[in-house]
Amino acid sequence: MTQIDLAWGAGPSERYEALAGRFRPVFDEIAKDAIKREVTRTLPVAEIDKLKKAGIGALRVPEAEGGFGATLPELANILIELSQADSNITQALRGHFGFVEDVINKPRDASRKRWTERISRGEIAGNAWTEIGAASQAAFSTRVTAKNGGLVVNGTKYYTTGSLYADWIDVGATNEAGDGVVLQVRRDHPGVDVVDDWDGFGQTLTASGTTTFTDVAVAAEDVVVDDDKFRYGAAFYQLVHLATLAGIGRSIANETAAQVASRTRSYSNGAGPRSSQDPQVLQVVGRIRSNAYAAGAIVLQVASAIQRAYEAHFAGDAEAEEKANAIAELETSQALTVVTNLILEASTIIFDALGASSTKKPNGLDRHWRNARTLSSHNPRIYKDRIVGDFAVNGTPPPYQWRIGEAPAASAAKS
């Protein structure tokens, strides 16, 4: 069945059904055991391997360079479908998709060719950026230094989402000159230690834990200044979260409808002989589905704004590119609180439609709220309405990028 037949609306392009059709059989396999994996905390290693073999990591790589040449709306819609199957996997691949986006924004030189070839043959990248504890906002404590005539990286990262499943790890660090840099190392390189110690209550299978680098050799050509990364990165990474939330919404809608349809028990004070004939229950099911539908529509609108920022990068007009990046960030911020509210509500009222028996752990329905709440806690959504309001009232552009850590003033006071 197409998305139209299922009332989720048309895909973002004429070729979308053919593009998505390549991955849907894998998505169906992933969905079959999603609840079992969640309940038993089984990492989706085999499932991600199947996606790698299907080529999902090369969606955004141009066809001339071995990929599928997907637009950002096409990517976003495919991620919604993947998240409907298992939202953990989409988040585990988020770092990879961000890495690829950076690659395809670069000039077509030897470095880009090296990476597009790796990505097109199925290799994926995880990420290692965030540092916890007394980390500074101004610089990474992870360092790249000279040793024995080469370069090595040392440091510890947390929230290294997806790195356990990856072939490569994209690392944020500081060089000996104090500059922020980006580099890549192989996950299986000596000195790289990836640990699944993620203890959050949601997105539990993303392996968003600790990665430690101990004298890991780094190729000089793989070290670039942080400022050289693609400019709409903040909006892009949030787009992946929004698509993941929209997919969770669809999963909630489908699971609620299926369970309501199969229920034979009903309350004596209900409004129908069965849940499937109870107008109040049907109203809840309809609200959940509408929330999921609206979230998906909003995500595609945001994806179109980011697509314009991507295209502006190659148009040769720096001012137009800066404006497109700002608009993409604003549209993403405008969407964030709305989409998160829609899905958080859906993940709560599912139990109004199904009753107390639906709270049993083997049903796994609590995973939707836990996962949605975890995703909604990123890049704090409480700041988004303020940023949008400041633009609307004062014309203030949104911040280009942000980091978490101790503010410079706090760090200075400590020392």
Short mmCIF file of C-alpha atoms in Angstrom, two decimals:
data_model
loop_
_atom_site.label_atom_id
_atom_site.label_comp_id
_atom_site.label_asym_id
_atom_site.label_seq_id
_atom_site.Cartn_x
_atom_site.Cartn_y
_atom_site.Cartn_z
CA MET A 1 0.00 0.00 0.00
CA THR A 2 1.13 3.54 -0.72
CA GLN A 3 1.16 6.35 1.81
CA ILE A 4 -1.86 7.83 0.03
CA ASP A 5 -3.86 4.60 0.48
CA LEU A 6 -3.02 4.67 4.18
CA ALA A 7 -4.15 8.33 4.42
CA TRP A 8 -0.70 9.60 5.38
CA GLY A 9 -0.61 11.76 2.25
CA ALA A 10 1.50 11.65 -0.88
CA GLY A 11 5.24 11.26 -0.74
CA PRO A 12 7.40 14.33 -1.37
CA SER A 13 8.20 13.41 -4.99
CA GLU A 14 6.94 11.35 -7.93
CA ARG A 15 9.71 8.81 -7.47
CA TYR A 16 9.27 8.53 -3.71
CA GLU A 17 7.31 5.26 -3.71
CA ALA A 18 9.98 3.57 -5.82
CA LEU A 19 12.75 4.94 -3.61
CA ALA A 20 11.06 3.96 -0.35
CA GLY A 21 10.07 0.58 -1.77
CA ARG A 22 13.70 -0.50 -1.67
CA PHE A 23 13.76 -0.19 2.11
CA ARG A 24 10.23 -1.10 3.17
CA PRO A 25 10.84 -4.88 3.31
CA VAL A 26 13.70 -4.19 5.75
CA PHE A 27 11.49 -1.79 7.73
CA ASP A 28 8.84 -4.53 7.98
CA GLU A 29 11.43 -6.97 9.35
CA ILE A 30 12.64 -4.37 11.84
CA ALA A 31 9.10 -3.70 13.08
CA LYS A 32 8.34 -7.37 13.77
CA ASP A 33 10.62 -7.65 16.79
CA ALA A 34 10.79 -4.00 17.84
CA ILE A 35 8.82 -4.53 21.05
CA LYS A 36 10.78 -7.67 21.93
CA ARG A 37 14.07 -5.82 21.49
CA GLU A 38 12.79 -2.99 23.65
CA VAL A 39 11.60 -5.24 26.47
CA THR A 40 14.73 -7.41 26.47
CA ARG A 41 17.13 -4.53 25.72
CA THR A 42 18.53 -6.27 22.67
CA LEU A 43 20.64 -3.97 20.53
CA PRO A 44 19.56 -3.83 16.84
CA VAL A 45 22.95 -4.84 15.44
CA ALA A 46 21.56 -7.23 12.81
CA GLU A 47 18.80 -4.80 11.83
CA ILE A 48 21.23 -1.93 11.23
CA ASP A 49 23.46 -4.28 9.24
CA LYS A 50 20.53 -5.07 6.93
CA LEU A 51 19.90 -1.37 6.40
CA LYS A 52 23.58 -0.82 5.60
CA LYS A 53 23.45 -3.57 3.00
CA ALA A 54 20.28 -2.04 1.50
CA GLY A 55 22.22 1.21 1.06
CA ILE A 56 20.27 3.47 3.39
CA GLY A 57 23.43 5.29 4.41
CA ALA A 58 23.95 6.53 0.85
CA LEU A 59 20.51 8.09 0.41
CA ARG A 60 21.84 11.64 0.13
CA VAL A 61 24.96 10.81 -1.88
CA PRO A 62 24.43 11.98 -5.51
CA GLU A 63 23.70 9.22 -8.02
CA ALA A 64 26.83 10.14 -9.99
CA GLU A 65 28.86 9.31 -6.87
CA GLY A 66 27.21 5.97 -6.16
CA GLY A 67 24.22 6.96 -4.00
CA PHE A 68 20.51 7.59 -4.48
CA GLY A 69 20.57 11.38 -4.71
CA ALA A 70 17.61 11.74 -2.33
CA THR A 71 16.35 15.23 -1.55
CA LEU A 72 15.97 16.23 2.08
CA PRO A 73 12.16 15.86 1.97
CA GLU A 74 12.65 12.34 0.55
CA LEU A 75 15.18 11.52 3.27
CA ALA A 76 12.88 12.89 5.98
CA ASN A 77 9.93 10.83 4.78
CA ILE A 78 12.00 7.66 4.66
CA LEU A 79 13.19 8.37 8.20
CA ILE A 80 9.57 8.77 9.31
CA GLU A 81 8.85 5.29 7.92
CA LEU A 82 11.96 3.83 9.57
CA SER A 83 11.04 5.45 12.89
CA GLN A 84 7.57 3.95 12.65
CA ALA A 85 9.33 0.57 12.65
CA ASP A 86 11.85 1.39 15.40
CA SER A 87 12.78 4.91 16.48
CA ASN A 88 15.98 3.70 18.14
CA ILE A 89 17.50 2.86 14.78
CA THR A 90 16.80 6.26 13.24
CA GLN A 91 18.50 8.00 16.12
CA ALA A 92 21.40 5.55 16.00
CA LEU A 93 21.92 6.58 12.35
CA ARG A 94 21.44 10.32 12.97
CA GLY A 95 25.16 10.98 13.31
CA HIS A 96 25.80 9.16 10.06
CA PHE A 97 23.26 11.18 8.11
CA GLY A 98 24.73 14.39 9.52
CA PHE A 99 28.20 13.26 8.52
CA VAL A 100 27.03 12.48 4.99
CA GLU A 101 25.35 15.87 4.74
CA ASP A 102 28.67 17.50 5.55
CA VAL A 103 30.45 15.39 2.92
CA ILE A 104 28.05 16.32 0.11
CA ASN A 105 28.41 20.02 0.94
CA LYS A 106 32.15 19.88 0.28
CA PRO A 107 33.96 20.45 -3.04
CA ARG A 108 34.39 17.40 -5.24
CA ASP A 109 37.98 16.77 -4.26
CA ALA A 110 39.93 13.68 -3.22
CA SER A 111 38.62 13.81 0.36
CA ARG A 112 35.00 13.89 -0.76
CA LYS A 113 35.64 11.06 -3.25
CA ARG A 114 37.21 8.95 -0.51
CA TRP A 115 34.15 9.35 1.70
CA THR A 116 31.43 9.01 -0.94
CA GLU A 117 33.05 5.75 -2.03
CA ARG A 118 33.08 4.46 1.54
CA ILE A 119 29.49 5.53 2.17
CA SER A 120 28.24 4.11 -1.15
CA ARG A 121 29.64 0.68 -0.32
CA GLY A 122 27.70 0.67 2.95
CA GLU A 123 30.08 2.06 5.55
CA ILE A 124 28.50 4.30 8.19
CA ALA A 125 29.76 6.84 10.70
CA GLY A 126 28.85 7.40 14.33
CA ASN A 127 29.55 10.56 16.30
CA ALA A 128 31.61 11.58 19.31
CA TRP A 129 31.09 15.24 20.11
CA THR A 130 29.53 15.86 23.51
CA GLU A 131 31.59 15.88 26.68
CA ILE A 132 30.01 15.74 30.12
CA GLY A 133 31.02 16.87 33.61
CA ALA A 134 33.03 20.09 33.78
CA ALA A 135 33.41 20.34 30.01
CA SER A 136 33.67 23.85 28.59
CA GLN A 137 31.36 25.37 25.99
CA ALA A 138 34.35 27.11 24.41
CA ALA A 139 36.56 24.14 23.57
CA PHE A 140 36.69 20.37 23.65
CA SER A 141 38.87 18.66 26.22
CA THR A 142 39.45 15.91 23.66
CA ARG A 143 42.79 16.79 22.05
CA VAL A 144 44.63 16.15 18.82
CA THR A 145 48.38 16.30 19.36
CA ALA A 146 51.60 15.38 17.59
CA LYS A 147 53.28 12.12 18.56
CA ASN A 148 56.03 10.09 16.90
CA GLY A 149 55.82 12.12 13.72
CA GLY A 150 52.04 11.75 13.37
CA LEU A 151 48.82 12.85 15.03
CA VAL A 152 46.88 11.15 17.81
CA VAL A 153 43.61 11.91 19.56
CA ASN A 154 42.92 11.45 23.27
CA GLY A 155 39.73 12.08 25.20
CA THR A 156 36.39 10.80 26.43
CA LYS A 157 32.98 11.49 24.89
CA TYR A 158 29.43 10.75 25.94
CA TYR A 159 26.18 10.61 23.94
CA THR A 160 28.18 8.91 21.19
CA THR A 161 24.96 7.76 19.60
CA GLY A 162 25.27 5.01 17.01
CA SER A 163 29.04 4.69 17.26
CA LEU A 164 28.77 1.12 18.51
CA TYR A 165 27.14 0.18 15.17
CA ALA A 166 29.43 2.28 12.98
CA ASP A 167 32.53 1.70 10.87
CA TRP A 168 33.85 5.21 11.50
CA ILE A 169 33.47 7.77 14.28
CA ASP A 170 33.24 11.51 13.61
CA VAL A 171 34.99 13.30 16.49
CA GLY A 172 34.99 16.90 17.69
CA ALA A 173 38.30 17.91 19.28
CA THR A 174 40.74 20.76 19.94
CA ASN A 175 44.12 20.94 18.24
CA GLU A 176 47.41 22.15 19.70
CA ALA A 177 46.69 25.70 18.48
CA GLY A 178 43.43 25.72 20.44
CA ASP A 179 41.23 25.51 17.35
CA GLY A 180 38.09 23.38 17.21
CA VAL A 181 38.59 20.58 14.68
CA VAL A 182 36.71 17.60 13.29
CA LEU A 183 38.32 14.24 12.53
CA GLN A 184 37.39 10.66 11.76
CA VAL A 185 38.79 7.40 13.10
CA ARG A 186 37.81 3.79 12.54
CA ARG A 187 35.67 2.36 15.32
CA ASP A 188 37.81 -0.80 15.42
CA HIS A 189 41.10 1.11 15.56
CA PRO A 190 43.38 0.26 18.53
CA GLY A 191 42.72 2.72 21.32
CA VAL A 192 39.03 3.24 20.50
CA ASP A 193 36.70 1.90 23.20
CA VAL A 194 32.93 2.18 22.68
CA VAL A 195 30.79 1.19 25.67
CA ASP A 196 27.01 0.74 25.74
CA ASP A 197 26.50 2.44 29.10
CA TRP A 198 23.58 4.63 28.04
CA ASP A 199 21.22 4.63 31.02
CA GLY A 200 18.45 6.94 29.82
CA PHE A 201 14.86 5.77 30.20
CA GLY A 202 14.14 6.31 26.49
CA GLN A 203 15.76 5.45 23.16
CA THR A 204 17.46 2.72 25.14
CA LEU A 205 18.86 0.85 22.12
CA THR A 206 20.74 3.73 20.52
CA ALA A 207 24.02 2.91 22.31
CA SER A 208 24.30 6.59 23.25
CA GLY A 209 27.00 5.98 25.80
CA THR A 210 30.73 6.52 26.27
CA THR A 211 33.56 6.39 23.76
CA THR A 212 37.16 6.76 24.88
CA PHE A 213 40.12 7.55 22.62
CA THR A 214 43.61 6.61 23.82
CA ASP A 215 46.46 7.62 21.52
CA VAL A 216 44.36 6.84 18.46
CA ALA A 217 46.25 7.59 15.25
CA VAL A 218 44.61 10.19 13.00
CA ALA A 219 45.37 10.90 9.34
CA ALA A 220 46.27 14.58 8.88
CA GLU A 221 43.99 14.85 5.82
CA ASP A 222 41.02 13.80 7.98
CA VAL A 223 41.42 16.74 10.39
CA VAL A 224 39.51 19.90 9.38
CA VAL A 225 38.61 23.11 11.19
CA ASP A 226 35.17 22.94 12.82
CA ASP A 227 34.00 26.11 11.06
CA ASP A 228 34.23 24.31 7.71
CA LYS A 229 31.24 22.07 8.49
CA PHE A 230 27.94 22.56 6.68
CA ARG A 231 26.14 25.68 7.85
CA TYR A 232 22.61 24.35 8.33
CA GLY A 233 23.80 21.59 10.64
CA ALA A 234 21.69 22.61 13.65
CA ALA A 235 18.50 22.52 11.59
CA PHE A 236 19.45 19.25 9.91
CA TYR A 237 20.15 17.35 13.10
CA GLN A 238 16.87 18.59 14.57
CA LEU A 239 15.05 17.51 11.38
CA VAL A 240 16.13 13.93 12.05
CA HIS A 241 14.65 14.14 15.55
CA LEU A 242 11.42 15.61 14.20
CA ALA A 243 11.15 12.84 11.60
CA THR A 244 11.78 10.30 14.36
CA LEU A 245 8.99 11.79 16.45
CA ALA A 246 6.59 11.76 13.50
CA GLY A 247 7.41 8.08 12.97
CA ILE A 248 6.73 7.35 16.64
CA GLY A 249 3.36 9.05 16.14
CA ARG A 250 2.50 6.71 13.27
CA SER A 251 3.53 3.70 15.32
CA ILE A 252 1.30 4.86 18.18
CA ALA A 253 -1.60 5.38 15.76
CA ASN A 254 -1.21 1.93 14.18
CA GLU A 255 -0.77 0.05 17.45
CA THR A 256 -3.73 1.82 19.06
CA ALA A 257 -6.04 1.10 16.12
CA ALA A 258 -5.01 -2.55 15.97
CA GLN A 259 -5.53 -3.13 19.69
CA VAL A 260 -8.88 -1.32 19.75
CA ALA A 261 -10.06 -3.41 16.80
CA SER A 262 -9.13 -6.67 18.56
CA ARG A 263 -10.61 -5.89 21.99
CA THR A 264 -13.73 -7.86 22.94
CA ARG A 265 -14.02 -6.72 26.57
CA SER A 266 -15.73 -3.42 27.29
CA TYR A 267 -16.97 -1.43 30.26
CA SER A 268 -20.61 -1.55 31.32
CA ASN A 269 -20.55 2.25 31.46
CA GLY A 270 -19.00 2.54 28.00
CA ALA A 271 -20.65 4.05 24.94
CA GLY A 272 -20.66 0.86 22.83
CA PRO A 273 -20.70 -2.94 23.10
CA ARG A 274 -17.08 -3.15 21.94
CA SER A 275 -14.24 -0.66 21.91
CA SER A 276 -14.33 -0.69 18.11
CA GLN A 277 -17.93 0.56 18.30
CA ASP A 278 -17.46 3.03 21.14
CA PRO A 279 -17.51 6.58 19.74
CA GLN A 280 -15.48 7.96 22.65
CA VAL A 281 -12.73 5.41 22.09
CA LEU A 282 -12.82 6.03 18.35
CA GLN A 283 -12.44 9.74 19.06
CA VAL A 284 -9.20 9.06 20.95
CA VAL A 285 -7.91 6.87 18.11
CA GLY A 286 -8.76 9.61 15.62
CA ARG A 287 -6.99 12.24 17.70
CA ILE A 288 -3.83 10.14 17.87
CA ARG A 289 -3.84 9.57 14.11
CA SER A 290 -4.46 13.23 13.39
CA ASN A 291 -1.57 14.22 15.63
CA ALA A 292 0.71 11.83 13.75
CA TYR A 293 -0.53 13.10 10.38
CA ALA A 294 0.04 16.74 11.31
CA ALA A 295 3.51 15.97 12.66
CA GLY A 296 4.50 14.29 9.39
CA ALA A 297 3.20 17.19 7.30
CA ILE A 298 5.15 19.68 9.41
CA VAL A 299 8.34 17.63 9.09
CA LEU A 300 8.15 17.72 5.29
CA GLN A 301 7.69 21.49 5.35
CA VAL A 302 10.79 21.84 7.51
CA ALA A 303 12.71 19.49 5.21
CA SER A 304 11.85 21.71 2.24
CA ALA A 305 13.28 24.74 4.03
CA ILE A 306 16.53 22.88 4.73
CA GLN A 307 16.64 21.68 1.12
CA ARG A 308 16.59 25.34 0.06
CA ALA A 309 19.54 26.01 2.39
CA TYR A 310 21.43 23.10 0.81
CA GLU A 311 20.75 24.40 -2.69
CA ALA A 312 21.75 27.95 -1.69
CA HIS A 313 25.16 26.65 -0.70
CA PHE A 314 25.95 25.93 -4.34
CA ALA A 315 24.37 29.06 -5.83
CA GLY A 316 27.38 31.32 -5.23
CA ASP A 317 25.51 34.02 -3.31
CA ALA A 318 26.82 34.18 0.27
CA GLU A 319 24.12 36.58 1.46
CA ALA A 320 21.33 34.42 0.03
CA GLU A 321 22.90 31.34 1.61
CA GLU A 322 23.07 33.00 5.02
CA LYS A 323 19.41 33.99 4.77
CA ALA A 324 18.36 30.48 3.68
CA ASN A 325 20.24 28.98 6.63
CA ALA A 326 18.55 31.36 9.07
CA ILE A 327 15.10 30.63 7.65
CA ALA A 328 15.74 26.89 7.82
CA GLU A 329 16.69 27.21 11.49
CA LEU A 330 13.62 29.35 12.21
CA GLU A 331 11.25 26.93 10.47
CA THR A 332 12.80 24.08 12.43
CA SER A 333 12.38 26.00 15.70
CA GLN A 334 8.76 26.85 14.86
CA ALA A 335 8.06 23.17 14.27
CA LEU A 336 9.82 21.77 17.30
CA THR A 337 7.50 22.58 20.17
CA VAL A 338 4.41 21.85 18.09
CA VAL A 339 5.58 18.44 16.86
CA THR A 340 6.84 17.38 20.28
CA ASN A 341 3.54 18.38 21.90
CA LEU A 342 1.55 16.44 19.29
CA ILE A 343 3.51 13.24 19.81
CA LEU A 344 3.79 13.52 23.58
CA GLU A 345 0.03 13.90 23.75
CA ALA A 346 -0.47 10.89 21.48
CA SER A 347 1.90 8.80 23.61
CA THR A 348 -0.17 9.63 26.70
CA ILE A 349 -3.76 9.32 25.48
CA ILE A 350 -3.06 5.91 23.90
CA PHE A 351 -3.90 4.52 27.35
CA ASP A 352 -7.27 6.29 27.36
CA ALA A 353 -8.21 4.18 24.36
CA LEU A 354 -6.90 0.87 25.73
CA GLY A 355 -7.35 0.87 29.49
CA ALA A 356 -5.28 -0.45 32.38
CA SER A 357 -4.39 -3.81 30.81
CA SER A 358 -2.40 -1.94 28.15
CA THR A 359 0.11 -0.82 30.77
CA LYS A 360 1.60 -4.31 31.08
CA LYS A 361 5.32 -4.25 30.35
CA PRO A 362 5.26 -6.96 27.64
CA ASN A 363 3.01 -4.68 25.53
CA GLY A 364 5.82 -2.16 25.35
CA LEU A 365 3.43 0.76 24.86
CA ASP A 366 5.26 2.84 27.45
CA ARG A 367 8.23 2.95 25.06
CA HIS A 368 6.46 5.56 22.93
CA TRP A 369 6.25 8.16 25.70
CA ARG A 370 9.74 7.35 26.97
CA ASN A 371 11.21 7.61 23.49
CA ALA A 372 9.28 10.76 22.56
CA ARG A 373 10.12 12.42 25.85
CA THR A 374 13.81 11.61 25.43
CA LEU A 375 13.90 13.00 21.89
CA SER A 376 11.95 16.09 22.98
CA SER A 377 14.60 16.89 25.56
CA HIS A 378 17.31 17.58 22.97
CA ASN A 379 18.50 21.10 22.06
CA PRO A 380 16.13 22.34 24.73
CA ARG A 381 12.72 22.97 23.24
CA ILE A 382 11.96 25.57 25.92
CA TYR A 383 14.33 27.95 24.10
CA LYS A 384 12.72 27.57 20.68
CA ASP A 385 9.60 29.68 21.22
CA ARG A 386 11.75 32.48 22.61
CA ILE A 387 14.07 32.37 19.59
CA VAL A 388 11.10 32.45 17.21
CA GLY A 389 9.44 35.26 19.16
CA ASP A 390 12.64 37.31 19.17
CA PHE A 391 12.78 37.00 15.38
CA ALA A 392 9.10 37.90 14.97
CA VAL A 393 9.27 40.96 17.22
CA ASN A 394 12.84 42.18 16.84
CA GLY A 395 14.11 40.57 13.66
CA THR A 396 16.84 38.77 15.62
CA PRO A 397 18.34 35.89 13.60
CA PRO A 398 18.50 32.50 15.29
CA PRO A 399 21.81 31.23 16.74
CA TYR A 400 23.83 29.36 14.15
CA GLN A 401 25.05 26.61 16.44
CA TRP A 402 25.24 25.77 20.12
CA ARG A 403 27.22 23.63 22.51
CA ILE A 404 26.59 22.36 25.99
CA GLY A 405 29.05 22.75 28.85
CA GLU A 406 30.14 25.27 31.43
CA ALA A 407 29.92 28.85 30.20
CA PRO A 408 33.24 30.72 29.91
CA ALA A 409 32.36 32.89 32.94
CA ALA A 410 31.65 29.81 35.07
CA SER A 411 34.89 28.15 33.99
CA ALA A 412 36.88 31.30 34.78
CA ALA A 413 35.29 31.58 38.23
CA LYS A 414 36.28 27.99 39.03
CA SER A 415 39.90 28.57 38.14
#
